[in-house]
Amino acid sequence: QVQLVESGGGLVQPGGSLRLSCAASEIDIRIYTMGWYRQAPGKQRELVASITSGSITIYADSVKGRFTISRDNAKNTVSLQMNSLKPEDTAVYYCNAFLHSLTTRNYWGQGTQVTVSS
C-alpha cells in the first residue's frame, strides 16, 4: 500500500522557519513529480511547490524566494524548506506524488498542520 507520511509541521512565529519532510513507501519517487499543497480553512487546496523527476521546480508566487522544495531519491523523500513564514502560510500541508505515463497515479499524504502565529 502506497504511503506518503509528512512530518515537520508545528507552530512557529512570523519570520520563522520550518522544514517539512515527506517519506514515501511502496513507490519509487524517482519517476514521480512530487509536490506540496496546502489548504487553509475555508479555502481550496492549492499548489505550493512541485519538483519533477528531472528536478524542475515550480513555486506559487506567494512563496517564491521563501520556500525551497527538494528531493532525495536515495531516501525516497521530498522536503519543503519554509523560511520567512507569514501568518497567511497557516494551513494543512499535503505531500503529493503524481505520475502520468501509460496510466495515471496520484497519491496524497494525510497532511501536517503549519501554524504561523505570535
XYZ file of N, CA, C and O in Angstrom:
472
model
N 0.838 -1.182 0.000
C 0.000 0.000 0.000
C 0.880 1.241 0.000
O 1.753 1.397 0.837
N 0.612 2.134 -0.953
C 1.399 3.359 -1.056
C 1.107 4.275 0.133
O -0.050 4.474 0.504
N 2.163 4.784 0.716
C 2.007 5.743 1.812
C 2.931 6.929 1.606
O 4.092 6.766 1.228
N 2.397 8.107 1.870
C 3.175 9.331 1.947
C 2.971 9.877 3.351
O 1.845 10.187 3.736
N 4.044 9.973 4.106
C 3.938 10.386 5.502
C 4.694 11.695 5.689
O 5.921 11.743 5.541
N 3.925 12.732 6.022
C 4.516 14.053 6.242
C 4.946 14.220 7.698
O 4.347 13.629 8.608
N 5.940 15.045 7.901
C 6.394 15.399 9.243
C 7.003 16.789 9.204
O 7.323 17.308 8.124
N 7.138 17.374 10.395
C 7.824 18.662 10.494
C 6.929 19.860 10.697
O 7.423 20.983 10.849
N 5.626 19.657 10.692
C 4.736 20.783 10.923
C 4.763 21.233 12.366
O 5.376 20.591 13.225
N 4.094 22.357 12.637
C 4.037 22.845 14.008
C 3.691 24.311 14.062
O 3.230 24.897 13.075
N 3.921 24.882 15.232
C 3.637 26.299 15.480
C 4.944 27.079 15.416
O 5.938 26.695 16.055
N 4.928 28.163 14.670
C 6.130 28.985 14.528
C 5.708 30.450 14.492
O 4.606 30.776 14.034
N 6.579 31.314 14.969
C 6.298 32.747 14.949
C 6.535 33.318 13.549
O 7.329 32.762 12.775
N 5.869 34.414 13.232
C 6.141 35.073 11.944
C 7.623 35.379 11.778
O 8.285 35.797 12.730
N 8.116 35.112 10.573
C 9.530 35.287 10.307
C 10.366 34.046 10.563
O 11.550 34.007 10.200
N 9.768 33.053 11.176
C 10.486 31.833 11.497
C 10.558 30.862 10.327
O 10.109 31.155 9.213
N 11.126 29.688 10.611
C 11.332 28.672 9.581
C 10.839 27.316 10.056
O 10.823 27.029 11.265
N 10.443 26.514 9.097
C 10.102 25.111 9.324
C 10.561 24.316 8.120
O 10.630 24.838 7.006
N 10.835 23.044 8.369
C 11.186 22.144 7.279
C 10.238 20.954 7.317
O 10.206 20.219 8.305
N 9.477 20.793 6.250
C 8.573 19.652 6.130
C 9.265 18.539 5.355
O 10.015 18.800 4.408
N 8.973 17.324 5.755
C 9.501 16.168 5.043
C 8.371 15.210 4.705
O 7.372 15.132 5.432
N 8.536 14.500 3.623
C 7.551 13.511 3.183
C 8.300 12.241 2.810
O 9.150 12.255 1.914
N 7.987 11.173 3.526
C 8.614 9.882 3.257
C 7.637 9.000 2.505
O 6.499 8.800 2.957
N 8.072 8.493 1.377
C 7.211 7.658 0.534
C 7.585 6.190 0.680
O 8.766 5.842 0.815
N 6.553 5.353 0.648
C 6.779 3.915 0.662
C 5.923 3.263 -0.412
O 4.841 3.752 -0.750
N 6.414 2.185 -0.938
C 5.760 1.376 -1.967
C 5.694 2.066 -3.327
O 4.998 1.589 -4.226
N 6.376 3.185 -3.480
C 6.569 3.793 -4.803
C 8.010 4.259 -4.896
O 8.653 4.516 -3.872
N 8.494 4.376 -6.105
C 9.829 4.901 -6.353
C 9.666 6.334 -6.834
O 9.253 6.568 -7.969
N 9.968 7.287 -5.952
C 9.670 8.685 -6.293
C 10.525 9.202 -7.442
O 10.264 10.272 -7.967
N 11.542 8.438 -7.837
C 12.402 8.912 -8.929
C 11.621 9.190 -10.203
O 11.995 10.047 -11.006
N 10.515 8.479 -10.401
C 9.760 8.644 -11.635
C 8.521 9.529 -11.440
O 7.766 9.735 -12.384
N 8.338 10.037 -10.228
C 7.155 10.842 -9.913
C 7.483 12.333 -9.857
O 8.590 12.720 -9.473
N 6.496 13.145 -10.201
C 6.526 14.548 -9.828
C 6.007 14.629 -8.406
O 4.909 14.151 -8.114
N 6.804 15.222 -7.539
C 6.445 15.348 -6.138
C 6.048 16.794 -5.858
O 6.660 17.732 -6.367
N 5.038 16.939 -5.031
C 4.566 18.290 -4.761
C 4.114 18.479 -3.331
O 3.852 17.515 -2.609
N 4.069 19.731 -2.943
C 3.476 20.139 -1.672
C 2.298 21.058 -1.987
O 2.434 22.009 -2.760
N 1.177 20.746 -1.386
C -0.026 21.553 -1.488
C -0.413 21.997 -0.090
O 0.031 21.422 0.899
N -1.268 23.000 -0.021
C -1.773 23.423 1.283
C -3.235 23.812 1.172
O -3.715 24.211 0.107
N -3.895 23.701 2.301
C -5.307 24.083 2.366
C -5.563 24.799 3.675
O -5.394 24.213 4.757
N -5.947 26.045 3.557
C -6.311 26.842 4.729
C -7.807 26.707 4.968
O -8.564 26.381 4.048
N -8.262 26.968 6.188
C -9.693 26.846 6.495
C -10.535 27.698 5.552
O -10.253 28.882 5.346
N -11.559 27.084 4.965
C -12.459 27.806 4.089
C -11.927 28.079 2.698
O -12.588 28.770 1.913
N -10.739 27.539 2.402
C -10.145 27.788 1.091
C -9.888 26.475 0.365
O -9.852 25.411 0.970
N -9.690 26.584 -0.943
C -9.382 25.401 -1.728
C -7.923 25.001 -1.558
O -7.065 25.835 -1.242
N -7.666 23.740 -1.781
C -6.288 23.268 -1.758
C -5.535 23.890 -2.920
O -6.039 23.949 -4.042
N -4.314 24.338 -2.641
C -3.525 24.993 -3.677
C -2.108 24.429 -3.727
O -1.573 23.977 -2.705
N -1.529 24.497 -4.916
C -0.152 24.060 -5.081
C 0.791 25.070 -4.444
O 0.682 26.270 -4.675
N 1.720 24.563 -3.655
C 2.762 25.398 -3.069
C 4.040 25.296 -3.893
O 4.623 26.296 -4.301
N 4.459 24.059 -4.146
C 5.683 23.832 -4.913
C 5.680 22.410 -5.436
O 5.096 21.520 -4.816
N 6.333 22.211 -6.568
C 6.468 20.864 -7.107
C 7.853 20.705 -7.726
O 8.506 21.691 -8.086
N 8.264 19.441 -7.832
C 9.561 19.126 -8.421
C 9.388 17.881 -9.283
O 8.894 16.853 -8.814
N 9.800 17.974 -10.533
C 9.634 16.854 -11.449
C 10.736 15.811 -11.244
O 11.680 16.015 -10.472
N 10.593 14.709 -11.956
C 11.618 13.669 -11.885
C 12.962 14.195 -12.388
O 14.014 13.686 -11.975
N 12.927 15.208 -13.223
C 14.155 15.836 -13.707
C 14.576 17.031 -12.884
O 15.438 17.805 -13.302
N 13.938 17.195 -11.712
C 14.266 18.262 -10.750
C 13.932 19.664 -11.244
O 14.550 20.638 -10.813
N 12.970 19.777 -12.120
C 12.444 21.092 -12.483
C 11.439 21.495 -11.413
O 10.556 20.715 -11.065
N 11.575 22.705 -10.908
C 10.732 23.146 -9.809
C 9.755 24.230 -10.245
O 10.032 25.025 -11.145
N 8.630 24.238 -9.585
C 7.603 25.266 -9.765
C 7.162 25.723 -8.388
O 7.010 24.897 -7.479
N 6.963 27.029 -8.237
C 6.526 27.584 -6.955
C 5.319 28.496 -7.164
O 5.215 29.196 -8.172
N 4.451 28.495 -6.176
C 3.396 29.500 -6.164
C 4.034 30.871 -5.981
O 5.045 31.009 -5.284
N 3.448 31.882 -6.601
C 4.010 33.236 -6.493
C 4.140 33.679 -5.039
O 5.082 34.385 -4.677
N 3.206 33.250 -4.221
C 3.180 33.696 -2.824
C 4.344 33.161 -1.998
O 4.601 33.680 -0.902
N 5.032 32.126 -2.487
C 6.118 31.538 -1.690
C 7.483 31.654 -2.368
O 8.495 31.261 -1.777
N 7.516 32.190 -3.584
C 8.788 32.310 -4.292
C 9.787 33.121 -3.482
O 9.448 34.175 -2.939
N 10.996 32.605 -3.413
C 12.042 33.280 -2.660
C 12.047 32.960 -1.183
O 12.987 33.316 -0.470
N 11.010 32.293 -0.706
C 10.935 31.939 0.722
C 10.963 30.428 0.948
O 11.503 29.962 1.949
N 10.367 29.676 0.034
C 10.277 28.223 0.177
C 11.178 27.545 -0.851
O 11.351 28.047 -1.968
N 11.700 26.392 -0.474
C 12.519 25.601 -1.388
C 12.115 24.133 -1.292
O 12.114 23.560 -0.193
N 11.776 23.567 -2.432
C 11.443 22.142 -2.478
C 12.665 21.366 -2.960
O 13.419 21.843 -3.821
N 12.869 20.191 -2.385
C 13.994 19.357 -2.799
C 13.603 17.892 -2.670
O 12.659 17.555 -1.945
N 14.331 17.054 -3.374
C 14.047 15.623 -3.305
C 15.340 14.864 -3.059
O 16.411 15.281 -3.518
N 15.208 13.761 -2.328
C 16.328 12.858 -2.096
C 15.869 11.485 -2.571
O 15.202 10.749 -1.833
N 16.209 11.172 -3.797
C 15.731 9.920 -4.381
C 16.290 8.696 -3.661
O 15.625 7.664 -3.573
N 17.485 8.821 -3.143
C 18.085 7.687 -2.434
C 17.300 7.344 -1.175
O 17.188 6.173 -0.800
N 16.765 8.377 -0.524
C 15.996 8.168 0.712
C 14.494 8.095 0.432
O 13.708 7.891 1.357
N 14.113 8.318 -0.837
C 12.696 8.292 -1.210
C 11.891 9.346 -0.438
O 10.773 9.084 0.028
N 12.484 10.529 -0.323
C 11.835 11.603 0.427
C 11.844 12.907 -0.371
O 12.676 13.110 -1.256
N 10.909 13.764 -0.021
C 10.859 15.112 -0.567
C 10.666 16.074 0.599
O 9.985 15.738 1.575
N 11.290 17.230 0.512
C 11.252 18.184 1.614
C 10.819 19.558 1.126
O 10.929 19.876 -0.067
N 10.344 20.347 2.073
C 9.981 21.727 1.789
C 10.567 22.592 2.896
O 10.120 22.510 4.047
N 11.568 23.373 2.555
C 12.147 24.316 3.497
C 11.382 25.617 3.395
O 11.287 26.201 2.313
N 10.823 26.047 4.524
C 9.992 27.249 4.548
C 10.643 28.287 5.451
O 10.802 28.058 6.654
N 11.022 29.403 4.863
C 11.638 30.500 5.600
C 10.756 31.735 5.555
O 9.843 31.828 4.724
N 11.047 32.662 6.422
C 10.296 33.928 6.468
C 8.798 33.687 6.463
O 8.047 34.300 5.700
N 8.369 32.802 7.331
C 6.958 32.404 7.341
C 6.059 33.562 7.760
O 6.428 34.408 8.598
N 4.879 33.573 7.154
C 3.875 34.604 7.401
C 2.606 33.955 7.939
O 2.351 32.771 7.684
N 1.784 34.726 8.642
C 0.518 34.159 9.134
C -0.330 33.553 8.009
O -1.018 32.547 8.224
N -0.253 34.128 6.824
C -1.048 33.596 5.713
C -0.517 32.268 5.171
O -1.159 31.662 4.312
N 0.605 31.814 5.675
C 1.093 30.480 5.325
C 0.444 29.391 6.182
O 0.669 28.200 5.942
N -0.323 29.797 7.161
C -1.006 28.839 8.026
C -1.968 27.985 7.217
O -2.826 28.493 6.498
N -1.801 26.674 7.317
C -2.614 25.734 6.547
C -2.206 24.309 6.909
O -1.201 24.101 7.605
N -2.981 23.375 6.410
C -2.554 21.982 6.422
C -1.789 21.743 5.122
O -2.289 22.067 4.038
N -0.588 21.209 5.251
C 0.275 20.967 4.099
C 0.259 19.481 3.753
O 0.439 18.627 4.626
N 0.056 19.219 2.466
C -0.070 17.850 1.983
C 1.033 17.525 0.978
O 1.350 18.336 0.090
N 1.562 16.341 1.106
C 2.523 15.822 0.145
C 1.760 15.089 -0.969
O 0.767 14.398 -0.702
N 2.240 15.235 -2.196
C 1.592 14.607 -3.346
C 2.633 13.953 -4.241
O 3.717 14.495 -4.445
N 2.261 12.797 -4.761
C 3.090 12.106 -5.756
C 2.232 11.868 -6.990
O 1.148 11.289 -6.901
N 2.709 12.342 -8.145
C 1.924 12.261 -9.380
C 2.763 11.666 -10.496
O 3.909 12.053 -10.710
N 2.134 10.718 -11.195
C 2.787 10.101 -12.342
C 1.802 10.006 -13.479
O 0.705 9.471 -13.297
N 2.171 10.530 -14.636
C 1.332 10.390 -15.824
C 2.148 9.673 -16.878
O 3.029 10.259 -17.489
N 1.842 8.412 -17.046
C 2.555 7.607 -18.030
C 1.500 6.848 -18.821
O 0.540 7.450 -19.292
N 1.649 5.558 -18.947
C 0.595 4.772 -19.594
C -0.675 4.832 -18.758
O -1.783 4.743 -19.276
N -0.488 4.958 -17.462
C -1.597 5.179 -16.533
C -1.265 6.384 -15.676
O -0.132 6.852 -15.674
N -2.244 6.852 -14.969
C -2.040 7.967 -14.061
C -2.090 7.486 -12.631
O -2.976 6.717 -12.267
N -1.110 7.931 -11.867
C -1.071 7.616 -10.441
C -1.012 8.935 -9.669
O -0.220 9.816 -10.009
N -1.842 9.040 -8.658
C -1.909 10.270 -7.876
C -2.129 9.898 -6.419
O -3.160 9.327 -6.079
N -1.156 10.204 -5.575
C -1.209 9.815 -4.172
C -1.054 11.036 -3.274
O -0.312 11.966 -3.608
N -1.736 10.969 -2.122
C -1.707 12.063 -1.148
C -1.318 11.557 0.217
O -1.676 10.434 0.605
N -0.624 12.410 0.948
C -0.388 12.141 2.356
C -1.563 12.618 3.182
O -2.538 13.184 2.657
N -1.468 12.405 4.494
C -2.557 12.775 5.405
C -2.515 14.250 5.790
O -3.516 14.779 6.284
N -1.396 14.887 5.577
C -1.284 16.309 5.878
C -0.628 16.583 7.214
O -0.687 15.758 8.135
N 0.005 17.742 7.301
C 0.606 18.196 8.549
C 0.270 19.673 8.745
O 0.323 20.453 7.789
N -0.100 20.027 9.958
C -0.538 21.389 10.242
C 0.654 22.315 10.429
O 1.577 22.009 11.191
N 0.598 23.447 9.752
C 1.568 24.525 9.952
C 0.795 25.758 10.408
O -0.133 26.198 9.729
N 1.164 26.268 11.564
C 0.516 27.454 12.108
C 1.569 28.521 12.356
O 2.554 28.282 13.049
N 1.348 29.681 11.746
C 2.272 30.799 11.906
C 1.546 31.886 12.703
O 0.606 32.505 12.216
N 1.988 32.060 13.921
C 1.299 32.997 14.806
C 2.232 33.449 15.918
O 3.096 32.691 16.363
N 2.015 34.682 16.362
C 2.776 35.179 17.502
C 2.016 34.958 18.800
O 2.507 35.303 19.879
